[in-house]
Short mmCIF file of C-alpha atoms and ligand atoms in Angstrom, two decimals:
data_model
loop_
_atom_site.label_atom_id
_atom_site.label_comp_id
_atom_site.label_asym_id
_atom_site.label_seq_id
_atom_site.Cartn_x
_atom_site.Cartn_y
_atom_site.Cartn_z
CA MET A 54 -28.46 5.20 29.49
CA GLN A 55 -25.00 4.89 27.38
CA THR A 56 -24.14 8.12 25.54
CA THR A 57 -20.29 7.09 24.82
CA SER A 58 -18.32 4.12 23.87
CA TYR A 59 -14.72 3.50 22.54
CA VAL A 60 -15.85 3.79 19.04
CA ILE A 61 -17.69 7.28 19.82
CA GLU A 62 -14.45 8.53 21.61
CA GLN A 63 -12.25 7.27 18.64
CA GLN A 64 -14.52 9.39 16.35
CA LEU A 65 -14.40 12.45 18.50
CA GLN A 66 -10.56 12.37 18.18
CA HIS A 67 -10.61 12.68 14.35
CA ARG A 68 -8.32 15.19 12.87
CA SER A 69 -6.84 14.95 9.20
CA VAL A 70 -3.27 14.18 9.32
CA ARG A 71 -1.11 15.58 6.52
CA LYS A 72 2.37 14.93 7.91
CA PHE A 73 3.66 11.34 8.12
CA LEU A 74 6.64 9.50 9.81
CA GLU A 75 8.59 7.10 7.36
CA THR A 76 7.16 4.08 9.11
CA PRO A 77 5.45 1.79 6.60
CA VAL A 78 2.15 0.48 6.95
CA PRO A 79 2.58 -3.16 6.58
CA ASP A 80 0.18 -5.46 4.53
CA ALA A 81 -1.37 -6.93 7.49
CA GLN A 82 -2.58 -3.69 8.71
CA LEU A 83 -3.77 -2.47 5.28
CA GLU A 84 -5.81 -5.48 5.10
CA ALA A 85 -7.05 -5.24 8.49
CA ILE A 86 -8.23 -1.62 7.60
CA ILE A 87 -9.68 -2.48 4.31
CA GLY A 88 -11.42 -5.56 5.58
CA ALA A 89 -13.06 -3.27 8.28
CA ALA A 90 -14.18 -0.96 5.51
CA GLN A 91 -15.85 -3.97 3.59
CA ARG A 92 -18.06 -4.72 6.49
CA ALA A 93 -19.61 -1.42 5.85
CA SER A 94 -23.31 -1.51 4.74
CA THR A 95 -23.65 -1.54 0.83
CA SER A 96 -26.69 -0.67 -1.44
CA SER A 97 -28.41 -3.78 -2.32
CA SER A 98 -25.15 -5.69 -1.78
CA LEU A 99 -23.83 -4.37 -4.92
CA GLN A 100 -20.45 -3.59 -3.41
CA VAL A 101 -19.61 -0.95 -6.09
CA TRP A 102 -16.46 0.16 -4.95
CA SER A 103 -12.62 -0.71 -5.12
CA VAL A 104 -9.66 0.67 -3.62
CA ILE A 105 -6.21 1.02 -4.96
CA ALA A 106 -3.29 1.03 -2.80
CA VAL A 107 -0.28 3.05 -3.94
CA ARG A 108 3.06 2.57 -2.18
CA ASP A 109 5.45 2.99 -5.20
CA ALA A 110 7.38 6.23 -4.56
CA ASP A 111 7.46 7.12 -8.24
CA ARG A 112 3.82 6.46 -8.88
CA LYS A 113 2.82 8.46 -5.69
CA GLN A 114 5.09 11.46 -6.97
CA ARG A 115 3.47 11.45 -10.11
CA ILE A 116 -0.05 11.36 -8.72
CA ALA A 117 0.93 14.30 -6.50
CA ASP A 118 2.33 16.13 -9.47
CA ALA A 119 -0.68 15.58 -11.58
CA LEU A 120 -2.98 17.14 -8.85
CA GLY A 121 -0.88 19.97 -8.00
CA GLY A 122 2.03 18.89 -6.16
CA PHE A 123 0.78 17.99 -2.68
CA ALA A 124 3.46 16.61 -0.37
CA TYR A 125 0.87 14.85 1.77
CA ILE A 126 0.38 12.46 -1.14
CA SER A 127 4.16 11.90 -2.04
CA THR A 128 5.22 11.45 1.58
CA ALA A 129 2.46 9.28 2.86
CA PRO A 130 3.56 5.50 3.13
CA VAL A 131 0.48 4.46 1.32
CA PHE A 132 -2.10 6.44 -0.67
CA LEU A 133 -5.28 4.91 -1.31
CA VAL A 134 -7.67 5.70 -4.22
CA TRP A 135 -11.34 5.04 -3.69
CA VAL A 136 -13.07 4.39 -6.92
CA ALA A 137 -16.60 3.61 -7.88
CA ASP A 138 -16.39 0.32 -9.55
CA PHE A 139 -19.20 -1.00 -11.74
CA ALA A 140 -16.78 -2.81 -14.11
CA ARG A 141 -17.14 -6.05 -11.87
CA ASN A 142 -20.95 -5.91 -12.05
CA ALA A 143 -20.97 -4.97 -15.95
CA HIS A 144 -19.08 -8.37 -16.46
CA ILE A 145 -21.42 -10.17 -14.15
CA ILE A 146 -24.31 -8.97 -16.17
CA GLU A 147 -22.72 -9.56 -19.51
CA SER A 148 -21.87 -13.21 -18.51
CA GLN A 149 -25.58 -13.65 -18.19
CA GLY A 150 -26.48 -12.35 -21.58
CA GLY A 151 -27.44 -9.04 -20.13
CA ASP A 152 -26.78 -5.24 -20.91
CA PRO A 153 -24.87 -3.45 -18.19
CA GLU A 154 -27.02 -0.43 -17.78
CA ASN A 155 -25.52 0.21 -14.39
CA PRO A 156 -23.68 3.38 -14.63
CA ARG A 157 -26.12 5.02 -17.18
CA PHE A 158 -28.40 6.29 -14.44
CA ILE A 159 -27.45 9.05 -12.09
CA GLU A 160 -29.12 7.08 -9.16
CA ASN A 161 -26.28 4.44 -9.73
CA THR A 162 -23.53 7.12 -9.98
CA LEU A 163 -24.84 8.38 -6.40
CA ILE A 164 -24.82 4.81 -5.13
CA GLY A 165 -21.22 4.42 -6.31
CA ALA A 166 -20.33 7.62 -4.49
CA LEU A 167 -22.26 6.76 -1.39
CA ASP A 168 -20.79 3.26 -0.93
CA SER A 169 -17.39 4.31 -1.70
CA GLY A 170 -17.68 7.21 0.83
CA ILE A 171 -19.21 5.00 3.65
CA ALA A 172 -16.57 2.50 3.12
CA ALA A 173 -13.68 5.15 2.90
CA GLU A 174 -14.91 6.53 6.24
CA LYS A 175 -14.89 3.15 7.96
CA ALA A 176 -11.29 2.50 6.77
CA LEU A 177 -10.09 5.83 8.12
CA LEU A 178 -11.78 5.24 11.44
CA ALA A 179 -10.00 1.63 11.53
CA ALA A 180 -6.71 3.16 10.72
CA GLU A 181 -7.08 5.87 13.32
CA SER A 182 -8.03 3.13 15.87
CA LEU A 183 -4.69 1.40 15.07
CA GLY A 184 -2.70 4.62 15.90
CA LEU A 185 -2.44 5.65 12.26
CA GLY A 186 -3.88 8.78 10.67
CA GLY A 187 -4.95 10.20 7.31
CA VAL A 188 -6.45 12.72 5.00
CA TYR A 189 -8.84 12.46 2.21
CA VAL A 190 -7.72 13.87 -1.04
CA GLY A 191 -10.71 15.12 -3.12
CA GLY A 192 -8.00 16.69 -5.27
CA VAL A 193 -7.95 13.23 -7.35
CA ARG A 194 -11.11 14.76 -8.92
CA ASN A 195 -8.87 17.80 -10.11
CA ASN A 196 -7.45 15.58 -12.65
CA PRO A 197 -9.41 12.19 -13.11
CA ALA A 198 -7.98 11.49 -16.65
CA ALA A 199 -4.39 11.55 -15.16
CA ILE A 200 -5.39 9.47 -12.28
CA SER A 201 -7.40 6.96 -14.36
CA ALA A 202 -4.45 6.63 -16.83
CA GLU A 203 -1.84 6.24 -13.86
CA LEU A 204 -3.88 3.50 -12.24
CA GLY A 205 -5.13 1.78 -15.36
CA LEU A 206 -8.82 2.28 -14.54
CA PRO A 207 -10.95 0.65 -16.99
CA LYS A 208 -14.57 1.94 -18.25
CA HIS A 209 -17.17 1.90 -15.56
CA VAL A 210 -14.40 2.78 -12.86
CA PHE A 211 -14.16 6.38 -11.49
CA PRO A 212 -12.02 7.76 -9.05
CA LEU A 213 -13.90 9.43 -6.30
CA VAL A 214 -11.32 10.31 -3.45
CA GLY A 215 -7.96 9.60 -2.48
CA MET A 216 -6.69 9.11 1.24
CA SER A 217 -3.23 9.40 2.43
CA ILE A 218 -2.52 6.92 5.45
CA GLY A 219 0.38 6.62 7.71
CA THR A 220 1.75 7.16 11.21
CA PRO A 221 1.09 10.85 12.19
CA ASP A 222 4.19 13.10 12.79
CA PRO A 223 3.70 14.45 16.12
CA THR A 224 5.39 17.81 14.93
CA GLU A 225 2.51 18.61 12.67
CA GLY A 226 0.80 20.05 15.61
CA THR A 227 -2.77 20.29 14.25
CA CYS A 228 -5.59 20.18 16.84
CA LEU A 229 -9.28 19.27 16.45
CA LYS A 230 -11.00 21.42 14.08
CA PRO A 231 -14.37 22.96 15.20
CA ARG A 232 -17.45 21.92 13.66
CA LEU A 233 -21.02 23.86 13.52
CA PRO A 234 -22.77 23.73 16.91
CA LEU A 235 -25.02 20.52 16.84
CA GLY A 236 -28.02 22.53 16.62
CA GLY A 237 -26.99 23.83 13.26
CA VAL A 238 -27.22 20.39 11.77
CA LEU A 239 -29.44 18.28 13.78
CA HIS A 240 -33.14 18.80 13.05
CA HIS A 241 -36.00 17.19 14.76
CA GLU A 242 -39.17 15.93 13.00
CA ARG A 243 -39.06 18.41 10.14
CA TYR A 244 -36.24 20.70 8.42
CA ASP A 245 -35.92 23.90 10.28
CA ALA A 246 -34.76 26.39 7.82
CA ASP A 247 -33.51 28.73 10.65
CA ALA A 248 -31.54 26.20 12.37
CA TRP A 249 -28.13 27.40 11.36
CA ARG A 250 -28.81 31.14 12.24
CA ASP A 251 -27.22 30.91 15.62
CA ALA A 252 -24.87 28.26 14.97
CA VAL A 253 -22.88 29.96 12.14
CA PRO A 254 -21.93 33.11 14.09
CA GLN A 255 -20.73 30.75 16.76
CA HIS A 256 -18.79 28.51 14.21
CA GLU A 257 -17.21 31.75 12.82
CA VAL A 258 -15.75 32.61 16.07
CA ASP A 259 -14.51 29.03 16.81
CA TYR A 260 -13.09 28.62 13.41
CA ARG A 261 -11.33 31.90 13.79
CA GLU A 262 -9.87 30.95 17.05
CA TYR A 263 -8.88 27.43 15.80
CA TYR A 264 -6.77 29.13 12.85
CA GLU A 265 -5.44 31.69 15.37
CA GLY A 266 -3.99 28.77 17.48
CA GLN A 267 -2.35 27.44 14.36
CA GLY A 268 -0.69 30.71 13.56
CA VAL A 269 -3.10 31.73 10.78
CA PRO A 270 -4.73 35.05 11.56
CA ASP A 271 -7.88 36.23 10.20
CA ARG A 272 -9.36 33.21 8.85
CA SER A 273 -13.17 33.22 8.34
CA TRP A 274 -15.26 30.14 7.72
CA SER A 275 -18.05 32.30 5.86
CA ARG A 276 -15.09 33.53 3.57
CA THR A 277 -14.03 29.94 3.07
CA VAL A 278 -17.54 28.91 2.09
CA LYS A 279 -18.03 31.83 -0.44
CA GLY A 280 -14.53 30.93 -1.83
CA ARG A 281 -15.37 27.38 -2.47
CA LEU A 282 -18.94 27.46 -3.39
CA GLY A 283 -19.63 30.77 -4.60
CA THR A 284 -17.02 31.21 -7.18
CA LEU A 285 -16.01 29.15 -10.19
CA LYS A 286 -12.34 29.32 -9.12
CA GLY A 287 -13.27 27.34 -5.96
CA MET A 288 -14.33 24.31 -8.18
CA HIS A 289 -10.52 23.82 -8.93
CA GLY A 290 -11.39 22.79 -12.39
CA ARG A 291 -13.97 20.15 -11.37
CA HIS A 292 -16.80 21.98 -12.91
CA THR A 293 -16.18 19.74 -15.98
CA MET A 294 -16.96 16.61 -13.80
CA ARG A 295 -19.82 15.58 -16.18
CA ASP A 296 -17.21 15.12 -18.95
CA SER A 297 -14.77 13.29 -16.73
CA LEU A 298 -17.67 10.91 -15.56
CA ARG A 299 -18.58 10.34 -19.25
CA ALA A 300 -14.94 9.56 -20.19
CA GLN A 301 -15.04 6.57 -17.74
CA GLY A 302 -18.30 5.49 -18.98
CA PHE A 303 -20.60 7.13 -16.33
CA ASP A 304 -22.66 8.75 -19.12
CA ALA A 305 -25.94 9.76 -17.50
CA GLU A 306 -27.46 13.14 -18.14
C1 FMN B 104 -14.25 14.09 0.54
C2 FMN B 104 -13.17 15.00 1.18
C3 FMN B 104 -12.21 15.50 0.51
C4 FMN B 104 -11.08 15.99 0.79
N1 FMN B 104 -10.20 16.47 0.30
C5 FMN B 104 -9.04 17.12 0.76
C6 FMN B 104 -7.96 17.57 0.01
O1 FMN B 104 -7.93 17.42 -1.26
N2 FMN B 104 -6.88 18.23 0.56
C7 FMN B 104 -6.69 18.44 1.88
O2 FMN B 104 -5.80 18.64 2.38
N3 FMN B 104 -7.90 17.91 2.80
C8 FMN B 104 -8.95 17.40 2.18
N4 FMN B 104 -10.03 17.04 2.97
C9 FMN B 104 -9.88 17.14 4.34
C10 FMN B 104 -10.78 18.12 4.88
O3 FMN B 104 -10.14 19.64 4.53
C11 FMN B 104 -10.79 18.20 6.50
O4 FMN B 104 -11.71 17.00 6.72
C12 FMN B 104 -11.73 19.30 6.82
O5 FMN B 104 -10.89 20.60 6.68
C13 FMN B 104 -12.07 19.18 8.55
O6 FMN B 104 -10.56 19.01 9.15
P1 FMN B 104 -10.36 17.73 10.06
O7 FMN B 104 -10.59 16.58 9.12
O8 FMN B 104 -8.97 17.86 10.49
O9 FMN B 104 -11.28 17.73 11.24
C14 FMN B 104 -11.05 16.22 2.36
C15 FMN B 104 -12.11 15.77 3.18
C16 FMN B 104 -13.20 15.01 2.48
C17 FMN B 104 -14.27 14.61 3.41
#
């Protein structure tokens, strides 16, 4: 019985990379990465995503500034912005005399987010398999209006997540960040509401040790969860997402 493969080994090596060498990511590599992402499964073959590759230094800097000044955007050789894209399909429907209702329903917003996320992860894995590294940047949703204006996103296109890609700078020195023990997330047959009870204390220990190893003492996963999900401040301004979606034509209630 096979329980490992080169793909699984690659996945188990994932760590976010936020510090890059100046080595460019050539078009041929970018196209290989996005081509691999395009093979991802896609709901009903709708292919409701696009990705914008930003290399221009001034544009990367403006994007970084609009989101809070993150150097891992401005210093990445390429910054990808993954967008839910219903504009293509809206045109296809209109060209047949139809009324593009697509983004009006929350189900289709979910499809846009799911398909984009699945493709984005395939792209990151492909990049990692080529010796590159990267980090997702949910921070694009801190300021969807600025990103939409900077990238010229039309109606029915929404920026979901960014991704800095490049050659990892070995001086960054991050290690694999721990995850919850498997028993905390893998349920059999029916949802086990207590599955996490043993997993969380163990993860608390692992998480603390990881950050101590990174020179950051007294980091707590439970406190991180509370700060991110238990306070309005933790939303980083994204509590107005419904308005941001509506501004791009995703007007589901
Ligand atoms: C959808 C998504 C959005 C993210 N946004 C950010 C971000 O804005 N800034 C950042 O530094 N890391 C971001 N990350 C990376 C996570 O912080 C990282 O994956 C997590 O801490 C686990 O670390 P690892 O990827 O090194 O294992 C994001 C990850 C995901 C999946």
